[in-house]
Tab-separated table of C-alpha atoms and ligand atoms in Angstrom:
chain	number	residue	atom	x	y	z
N	1	MET	CA	12.839	23.807	110.292
N	2	SER	CA	14.734	24.283	107.079
N	3	PHE	CA	13.335	22.763	103.872
N	4	LYS	CA	15.421	21.510	100.945
N	5	VAL	CA	14.268	21.883	97.361
N	6	LEU	CA	15.840	20.237	94.311
N	7	VAL	CA	15.533	22.081	90.983
N	8	SER	CA	16.458	19.475	88.376
N	9	ASP	CA	15.894	21.436	85.147
N	10	PRO	CA	16.967	25.004	84.309
N	11	LEU	CA	14.631	27.450	86.077
N	12	ALA	CA	14.595	31.251	85.629
N	13	GLU	CA	16.560	33.080	88.316
N	14	GLU	CA	13.475	34.974	89.514
N	15	GLY	CA	11.983	31.660	90.703
N	16	ILE	CA	15.250	30.518	92.272
N	17	ALA	CA	15.500	33.806	94.198
N	18	ILE	CA	11.981	33.350	95.625
N	19	LEU	CA	12.795	29.793	96.715
N	20	LYS	CA	16.113	30.855	98.274
N	21	GLY	CA	14.258	33.409	100.396
N	22	PHE	CA	12.495	30.517	102.117
N	23	CYS	CA	14.560	27.330	101.869
N	24	ASP	CA	17.782	25.677	100.748
N	25	VAL	CA	17.917	25.147	96.992
N	26	ASP	CA	20.067	22.723	95.003
N	27	GLU	CA	20.165	23.239	91.223
N	28	LYS	CA	21.267	19.995	89.554
N	29	ALA	CA	20.343	19.433	85.935
N	30	ASP	CA	20.817	16.375	83.691
N	31	LEU	CA	20.695	13.787	86.478
N	32	SER	CA	19.983	10.191	85.488
N	33	GLU	CA	17.105	8.257	87.061
N	34	ASP	CA	19.622	6.302	89.201
N	35	GLU	CA	21.280	9.518	90.393
N	36	LEU	CA	17.910	11.014	91.286
N	37	VAL	CA	16.820	7.878	93.152
N	38	LYS	CA	20.032	8.103	95.242
N	39	ILE	CA	19.590	11.733	96.331
N	40	ILE	CA	15.851	12.416	96.218
N	41	GLY	CA	15.224	11.178	99.777
N	42	GLN	CA	16.842	14.310	101.259
N	43	TYR	CA	14.482	16.768	99.510
N	44	ASP	CA	11.112	18.214	100.581
N	45	ALA	CA	10.219	19.411	97.090
N	46	LEU	CA	11.249	18.919	93.483
N	47	ILE	CA	10.857	21.450	90.670
N	48	VAL	CA	11.175	20.386	87.022
N	49	ARG	CA	10.473	21.574	83.492
N	50	SER	CA	10.069	18.923	80.781
N	51	GLY	CA	13.606	17.481	80.889
N	52	THR	CA	13.356	15.416	84.079
N	53	GLN	CA	11.257	12.256	83.849
N	54	VAL	CA	9.817	11.956	87.355
N	55	THR	CA	9.231	8.214	87.370
N	56	ALA	CA	7.509	5.969	89.933
N	57	ARG	CA	10.985	4.750	91.011
N	58	ILE	CA	12.105	8.280	91.852
N	59	ILE	CA	8.846	9.037	93.659
N	60	GLU	CA	9.082	5.777	95.621
N	61	ALA	CA	12.469	6.922	96.970
N	62	ALA	CA	11.213	10.437	97.789
N	63	ASP	CA	10.408	9.817	101.443
N	64	LYS	CA	10.339	13.464	102.604
N	65	MET	CA	8.774	14.873	99.422
N	66	LYS	CA	5.689	17.044	99.822
N	67	TYR	CA	5.551	18.837	96.475
N	68	ILE	CA	6.525	18.395	92.818
N	69	GLY	CA	6.217	21.528	90.695
N	70	ARG	CA	6.184	21.635	86.888
N	71	ALA	CA	7.373	24.986	85.525
N	72	GLY	CA	5.104	24.794	82.487
N	73	VAL	CA	1.814	23.226	81.397
N	74	GLY	CA	2.180	19.513	80.591
N	75	VAL	CA	2.658	17.174	83.564
N	76	ASP	CA	3.149	14.190	81.245
N	77	ASN	CA	6.765	13.808	82.468
N	78	ILE	CA	5.579	13.241	86.054
N	79	ASP	CA	4.016	9.979	87.250
N	80	CYS	CA	1.094	11.746	88.925
N	81	ASP	CA	-0.563	8.493	90.060
N	82	ALA	CA	2.576	7.430	91.917
N	83	ALA	CA	2.868	10.903	93.473
N	84	THR	CA	-0.764	10.898	94.599
N	85	LYS	CA	-0.343	7.437	96.175
N	86	LYS	CA	2.616	8.803	98.143
N	87	GLY	CA	0.625	11.873	99.226
N	88	ILE	CA	2.751	14.305	97.200
N	89	ILE	CA	1.064	17.402	95.750
N	90	VAL	CA	1.821	17.957	92.058
N	91	SER	CA	1.060	21.288	90.400
N	92	ASN	CA	1.957	23.144	87.232
N	93	ALA	CA	2.125	26.741	85.983
N	94	PRO	CA	-0.573	26.607	83.325
N	95	GLU	CA	-0.875	30.262	82.348
N	96	GLY	CA	2.654	31.634	82.324
N	97	ASN	CA	3.623	30.365	78.879
N	98	THR	CA	0.283	30.606	77.063
N	99	LEU	CA	1.238	33.650	75.011
N	100	ALA	CA	4.723	32.342	74.245
N	101	ALA	CA	3.276	29.107	72.834
N	102	THR	CA	0.573	31.081	71.009
N	103	GLU	CA	3.053	33.401	69.323
N	104	HIS	CA	5.295	30.470	68.416
N	105	THR	CA	2.348	28.739	66.742
N	106	VAL	CA	1.506	31.827	64.696
N	107	ALA	CA	5.174	32.283	63.781
N	108	MET	CA	5.340	28.643	62.653
N	109	MET	CA	2.177	29.039	60.575
N	110	MET	CA	3.523	32.093	58.750
N	111	ALA	CA	7.001	30.582	58.329
N	112	LEU	CA	5.366	27.485	56.833
N	113	ALA	CA	3.122	29.454	54.489
N	114	ARG	CA	6.019	31.557	53.165
N	115	ASN	CA	8.844	28.968	53.280
N	116	ILE	CA	10.906	31.298	55.443
N	117	PRO	CA	13.347	28.761	56.995
N	118	GLN	CA	13.991	27.080	53.635
N	119	ALA	CA	14.425	30.387	51.788
N	120	SER	CA	16.751	31.700	54.486
N	121	ALA	CA	18.930	28.560	54.329
N	122	SER	CA	18.993	28.736	50.513
N	123	LEU	CA	20.049	32.405	50.407
N	124	LYS	CA	22.777	31.762	52.988
N	125	LYS	CA	24.117	29.037	50.687
N	126	GLY	CA	24.550	31.724	48.013
N	127	GLU	CA	21.379	30.971	46.047
N	128	TRP	CA	18.773	33.479	44.856
N	129	LYS	CA	15.723	31.300	44.108
N	130	ARG	CA	12.646	33.510	44.143
N	131	SER	CA	10.261	31.244	42.249
N	132	LYS	CA	11.185	28.134	44.232
N	133	PHE	CA	9.783	29.656	47.406
N	134	MET	CA	6.337	30.773	46.209
N	135	GLY	CA	4.032	30.773	49.252
N	136	ASN	CA	0.378	31.169	50.160
N	137	GLU	CA	-1.463	33.992	51.930
N	138	MET	CA	-3.254	33.087	55.130
N	139	ASN	CA	-5.781	35.856	54.487
N	140	GLY	CA	-9.167	34.216	53.790
N	141	LYS	CA	-7.985	30.683	54.639
N	142	THR	CA	-9.649	28.475	57.241
N	143	LEU	CA	-7.723	27.558	60.379
N	144	GLY	CA	-8.911	24.469	62.259
N	145	VAL	CA	-8.002	24.609	65.950
N	146	VAL	CA	-8.115	21.249	67.722
N	147	GLY	CA	-8.212	21.854	71.471
N	148	PHE	CA	-9.849	25.185	72.312
N	149	GLY	CA	-8.202	25.825	75.676
N	150	ARG	CA	-5.881	28.635	76.706
N	151	ILE	CA	-3.476	28.422	73.749
N	152	GLY	CA	-6.051	27.331	71.152
N	153	ARG	CA	-8.203	30.375	71.894
N	154	GLU	CA	-5.309	32.839	71.823
N	155	VAL	CA	-4.153	31.372	68.494
N	156	ALA	CA	-7.719	31.781	67.194
N	157	LYS	CA	-7.759	35.504	68.073
N	158	ARG	CA	-4.481	36.125	66.256
N	159	ALA	CA	-5.594	34.136	63.210
N	160	GLN	CA	-8.763	36.224	63.053
N	161	ALA	CA	-6.580	39.331	63.035
N	162	LEU	CA	-4.915	37.828	59.934
N	163	GLN	CA	-8.441	37.667	58.408
N	164	MET	CA	-8.609	33.874	58.640
N	165	THR	CA	-11.851	32.014	59.303
N	166	VAL	CA	-11.387	29.995	62.481
N	167	ILE	CA	-13.196	26.733	63.249
N	168	ALA	CA	-12.551	24.626	66.335
N	169	TYR	CA	-13.075	21.259	67.979
N	170	ASP	CA	-13.003	20.639	71.722
N	171	PRO	CA	-15.311	18.101	73.362
N	172	PHE	CA	-15.164	19.949	76.687
N	173	ILE	CA	-15.828	23.506	75.511
N	174	PRO	CA	-19.426	24.557	74.788
N	175	ALA	CA	-20.265	25.887	71.317
N	176	GLU	CA	-21.263	29.231	72.891
N	177	VAL	CA	-17.666	29.902	73.914
N	178	GLY	CA	-16.621	29.647	70.282
N	179	ALA	CA	-19.666	31.585	69.061
N	180	ALA	CA	-18.828	34.486	71.396
N	181	MET	CA	-15.462	34.727	69.613
N	182	GLY	CA	-16.843	34.236	66.096
N	183	VAL	CA	-15.471	30.684	65.971
N	184	GLU	CA	-17.692	27.821	64.801
N	185	MET	CA	-17.217	24.683	66.887
N	186	MET	CA	-17.787	21.366	65.171
N	187	SER	CA	-16.850	17.695	65.254
N	188	VAL	CA	-13.224	16.856	64.629
N	189	ALA	CA	-14.240	14.883	61.529
N	190	GLU	CA	-15.931	17.963	60.035
N	191	LEU	CA	-13.042	20.238	61.010
N	192	PHE	CA	-10.556	17.954	59.258
N	193	THR	CA	-12.514	18.205	55.994
N	194	LYS	CA	-12.890	22.011	56.135
N	195	ALA	CA	-9.533	23.413	57.279
N	196	ASP	CA	-6.711	24.718	55.099
N	197	VAL	CA	-4.422	24.745	58.123
N	198	ILE	CA	-4.831	22.521	61.189
N	199	THR	CA	-3.180	23.329	64.518
N	200	VAL	CA	-3.422	21.040	67.551
N	201	HIS	CA	-3.511	22.388	71.128
N	202	THR	CA	-4.594	19.446	73.292
N	203	PRO	CA	-2.772	17.522	76.007
N	204	LEU	CA	-1.343	14.139	75.004
N	205	ILE	CA	-3.880	11.717	76.474
N	206	PRO	CA	-5.382	8.495	75.096
N	207	SER	CA	-8.163	10.350	73.229
N	208	THR	CA	-5.677	12.653	71.468
N	209	THR	CA	-2.885	10.177	70.751
N	210	HIS	CA	-2.465	9.893	66.964
N	211	MET	CA	-5.628	11.958	66.367
N	212	VAL	CA	-3.921	13.036	63.181
N	213	ASN	CA	-3.258	9.702	61.488
N	214	LYS	CA	-3.368	8.010	58.087
N	215	ASP	CA	-7.186	7.787	58.073
N	216	SER	CA	-7.869	11.315	59.315
N	217	ILE	CA	-5.290	12.806	56.933
N	218	ALA	CA	-7.101	11.068	54.040
N	219	THR	CA	-10.239	13.103	54.879
N	220	MET	CA	-8.387	16.444	54.863
N	221	ARG	CA	-8.179	18.939	52.016
N	222	ASP	CA	-5.444	18.340	49.473
N	223	GLY	CA	-2.599	20.705	50.290
N	224	VAL	CA	-3.537	21.041	53.968
N	225	ARG	CA	-0.844	22.371	56.333
N	226	ILE	CA	-0.471	20.893	59.809
N	227	ILE	CA	1.066	22.467	62.924
N	228	ASN	CA	1.948	20.842	66.256
N	229	CYS	CA	3.211	23.115	69.020
N	230	ALA	CA	1.438	21.058	71.714
N	231	ARG	CA	2.758	17.550	72.306
N	232	GLY	CA	4.535	14.938	70.216
N	233	GLY	CA	2.297	11.924	69.699
N	234	ILE	CA	-0.886	13.857	68.859
N	235	ILE	CA	0.236	13.425	65.249
N	236	ASP	CA	1.270	10.005	63.930
N	237	GLU	CA	4.673	11.006	62.533
N	238	ALA	CA	4.921	8.021	60.165
N	239	ALA	CA	1.556	8.904	58.609
N	240	LEU	CA	2.538	12.568	58.379
N	241	TYR	CA	5.783	11.640	56.632
N	242	ASP	CA	3.928	9.600	53.995
N	243	ALA	CA	1.358	12.364	53.483
N	244	VAL	CA	4.007	15.055	52.974
N	245	VAL	CA	5.948	12.841	50.550
N	246	SER	CA	2.754	12.111	48.566
N	247	GLY	CA	1.866	15.832	48.435
N	248	LYS	CA	-1.457	15.361	50.254
N	249	VAL	CA	-0.058	17.561	53.044
N	250	ALA	CA	1.635	20.686	51.648
N	251	GLY	CA	3.763	21.183	54.730
N	252	ALA	CA	4.030	20.728	58.460
N	253	ALA	CA	5.468	22.801	61.303
N	254	LEU	CA	6.538	20.835	64.359
N	255	ASP	CA	7.846	22.085	67.693
N	256	VAL	CA	7.289	18.786	69.514
N	257	PHE	CA	8.004	15.162	68.638
N	258	GLU	CA	7.089	11.606	69.565
N	259	GLU	CA	10.678	11.196	70.726
N	260	GLU	CA	12.650	14.243	71.892
N	261	PRO	CA	15.159	15.009	70.579
N	262	PRO	CA	13.931	13.446	67.313
N	263	THR	CA	17.350	12.421	66.067
N	264	SER	CA	16.216	9.603	63.795
N	265	SER	CA	12.887	11.008	62.559
N	266	PRO	CA	12.602	10.837	58.754
N	267	LEU	CA	10.476	14.000	58.961
N	268	LEU	CA	13.722	15.914	59.498
N	269	THR	CA	14.778	14.993	55.951
N	270	LEU	CA	11.797	16.723	54.318
N	271	ASP	CA	12.082	20.293	53.001
N	272	LYS	CA	8.377	20.872	53.492
N	273	VAL	CA	8.597	20.138	57.202
N	274	ILE	CA	9.871	22.965	59.379
N	275	VAL	CA	10.944	22.258	62.928
N	276	THR	CA	11.999	23.870	66.195
N	277	PRO	CA	13.429	22.085	69.272
N	278	HIS	CA	10.438	22.417	71.658
N	279	LEU	CA	10.736	26.196	71.819
N	280	GLY	CA	7.053	27.024	72.362
N	281	ALA	CA	7.576	28.242	75.922
N	282	SER	CA	11.077	29.553	75.386
N	283	THR	CA	10.707	33.253	75.932
N	284	VAL	CA	12.297	35.237	78.723
N	285	GLU	CA	8.844	36.404	79.762
N	286	ALA	CA	7.272	32.931	79.898
N	287	GLN	CA	10.173	31.361	81.770
N	288	LYS	CA	10.063	34.124	84.352
N	289	ASN	CA	6.275	33.677	84.752
N	290	VAL	CA	6.367	29.904	85.208
N	291	ALA	CA	9.393	29.985	87.528
N	292	ILE	CA	7.738	32.528	89.825
N	293	SER	CA	4.466	30.597	89.783
N	294	VAL	CA	5.943	27.216	90.814
N	295	ALA	CA	8.278	28.812	93.366
N	296	GLN	CA	5.332	30.515	95.064
N	297	GLN	CA	3.239	27.343	94.971
N	298	CYS	CA	6.137	25.304	96.368
N	299	ILE	CA	6.498	27.664	99.335
N	300	GLU	CA	2.734	27.598	99.978
N	301	VAL	CA	2.771	23.784	100.107
N	302	LEU	CA	5.869	23.635	102.327
N	303	LYS	CA	4.170	26.094	104.680
N	304	GLY	CA	1.262	23.654	104.886
N	305	GLY	CA	-1.049	25.314	102.362
N	306	SER	CA	-2.083	24.149	98.906
N	307	ALA	CA	-0.893	24.767	95.341
N	308	LYS	CA	-2.991	27.021	93.122
N	309	SER	CA	-2.510	25.762	89.562
N	310	ALA	CA	-5.247	24.173	87.423
T	1	NAD	P1	-5.447	23.801	78.077
T	1	NAD	O1	-5.686	22.758	79.117
T	1	NAD	O2	-5.813	25.204	78.385
T	1	NAD	O3	-6.195	23.391	76.714
T	1	NAD	C1	-6.226	22.085	76.236
T	1	NAD	C2	-7.604	21.871	75.628
T	1	NAD	O4	-7.625	20.581	75.023
T	1	NAD	C3	-8.739	21.901	76.672
T	1	NAD	O5	-9.676	22.908	76.341
T	1	NAD	C4	-9.346	20.522	76.577
T	1	NAD	O6	-10.754	20.530	76.736
T	1	NAD	C5	-8.952	20.118	75.171
T	1	NAD	N1	-9.034	18.684	74.927
T	1	NAD	C6	-8.867	17.656	75.800
T	1	NAD	N2	-9.090	16.473	75.185
T	1	NAD	C7	-9.386	16.774	73.900
T	1	NAD	C8	-9.710	15.980	72.752
T	1	NAD	N3	-9.771	14.655	72.828
T	1	NAD	N4	-9.953	16.616	71.598
T	1	NAD	C9	-9.892	17.965	71.497
T	1	NAD	N5	-9.626	18.773	72.562
T	1	NAD	C10	-9.366	18.173	73.728
T	1	NAD	O7	-3.906	23.679	77.702
T	1	NAD	P2	-3.013	24.770	76.970
T	1	NAD	O8	-2.329	25.590	77.994
T	1	NAD	O9	-3.809	25.431	75.910
T	1	NAD	O10	-1.889	23.807	76.327
T	1	NAD	C11	-2.196	23.036	75.191
T	1	NAD	C12	-1.058	22.076	74.891
T	1	NAD	O11	0.122	22.804	74.573
T	1	NAD	C13	-0.646	21.131	76.032
T	1	NAD	O12	-0.338	19.870	75.492
T	1	NAD	C14	0.615	21.775	76.582
T	1	NAD	O13	1.437	20.852	77.257
T	1	NAD	C15	1.230	22.266	75.296
T	1	NAD	N6	2.230	23.320	75.442
T	1	NAD	C16	3.341	23.219	74.670
T	1	NAD	C17	4.280	24.217	74.749
T	1	NAD	C18	5.538	24.118	73.936
T	1	NAD	O14	6.583	24.490	74.439
T	1	NAD	N7	5.487	23.667	72.708
T	1	NAD	C19	4.095	25.317	75.593
T	1	NAD	C20	2.929	25.393	76.336
T	1	NAD	C21	1.990	24.375	76.247
T	2	MLT	C1	4.750	23.051	78.549
T	2	MLT	O1	4.015	22.059	78.588
T	2	MLT	O2	4.661	23.982	79.366
T	2	MLT	C2	5.741	23.164	77.462
T	2	MLT	O3	5.922	22.016	76.766
T	2	MLT	C3	6.952	23.942	77.751
T	2	MLT	C4	8.036	23.279	78.519
T	2	MLT	O4	8.233	22.083	78.419
T	2	MLT	O5	8.723	23.981	79.260
C-alpha cells in the first residue's frame, strides 16, 4: 500500500528525501484553509512548520490522516484537541532547533546591548555617529531566564560564559537543576525585580500569556532590556511599547510577535526595539535536524509504530 504525505510548509530536502524513500510526497506551500480542506482527504500524513494553521476544519476533512508532524517545537498552530478526537498522532521535533534558537537569543541580546542594527543602518546612510550608539557591557549584569527548558538552559550557559549572573523561573523545574548549573531559581516576581535583562523561553499557554505586562514591567529595574525569541503573546506588546517610549525599558529584542507578520505593530517604529522575522530556528543545521526528525517519525507512524518526540 502506498501512502501519501502532504508537506505544506518549506521542509529541508534531507527530510523530503527520507519521506520519498517510503511514500509519495506532495510539497504545496501557502495553501489557504479552503484549499487544504478540499485536498486533505487524500493524504495519510501532513507535515508543517509554523506557516500552516492546522485548524479543526482541516482536521475534520482529513479522513485518511494518521499523523501530523511539526518540524519545530511549538505545536500552537495545530488544533491538537481536534486531532486527538480524530485519532491522529501529532508530534514535533523538539530538540533539533534548540541551539539555533539559543544562539539567536544571545545574538539578539548582544545586538541590543551594543545597538548594532541601529548603528549599522546609520553608517549605511552615510552617518558616523559614535556617541549616539553608546552601549552597555553584559559582563557582570544579571540575566533573568523565564522558562528553564531546553533553550532557557542553553542560553543560561552562554550568558555565564559572558560572565553574567543568571537567575531563572520555571514552575516545573526543581531548584536543584538550576543550582547544579550555578543558576538561582526564584519566583517570577522576584526575578522581574532583580534582572538587568529578561529573556522568555516558555510555550505560549494561558499561564504565560502576557506574563510581561504593564504591572510586571512596573516592578522591573529601570533600564531593563527584554528579549522574546519564544512566542508572540508572552509579552503584552502594547505595554512594552509604552514602557520603551517612557524609558522604563531601555530596549527590546523581538523575534516573535502577537500577530505574524507584525505589519501594523507600533513597536516597529521604535529605534530601541530590534526585530527579526521569526528567525530563531532558521539555520541550515536546525532545519536539517527537524526535517529528518519529523520525516522519521512520520514513517514510523505510517508503518504502525509511534512517534518519538516529547
Ligand atoms: P521546552 O519545553 O524545553 O521549555 C519550555 C519551558 O517553559 C519548560 O521548562 C516549562 O516547564 C516552562 N514553562 C511552562 N510554563 C511556564 C510558566 N508559566 N512560567 C515559566 N516557565 C514555564 O521548550 P524549548 O524548546 O526551550 O522552547 C521554548 C520556546 O521557544 C517555545 O515557545 C518554542 O516554541 C520557542 N521556540 C522558538 C523558536 C523561534 O524560532 N523563535 C525556535 C525554537 C523554539
Ligand atoms: C519552533 O517552535 O520550532 C519555532 O518557532 C521555529 C519554527 O517555527 O520553525
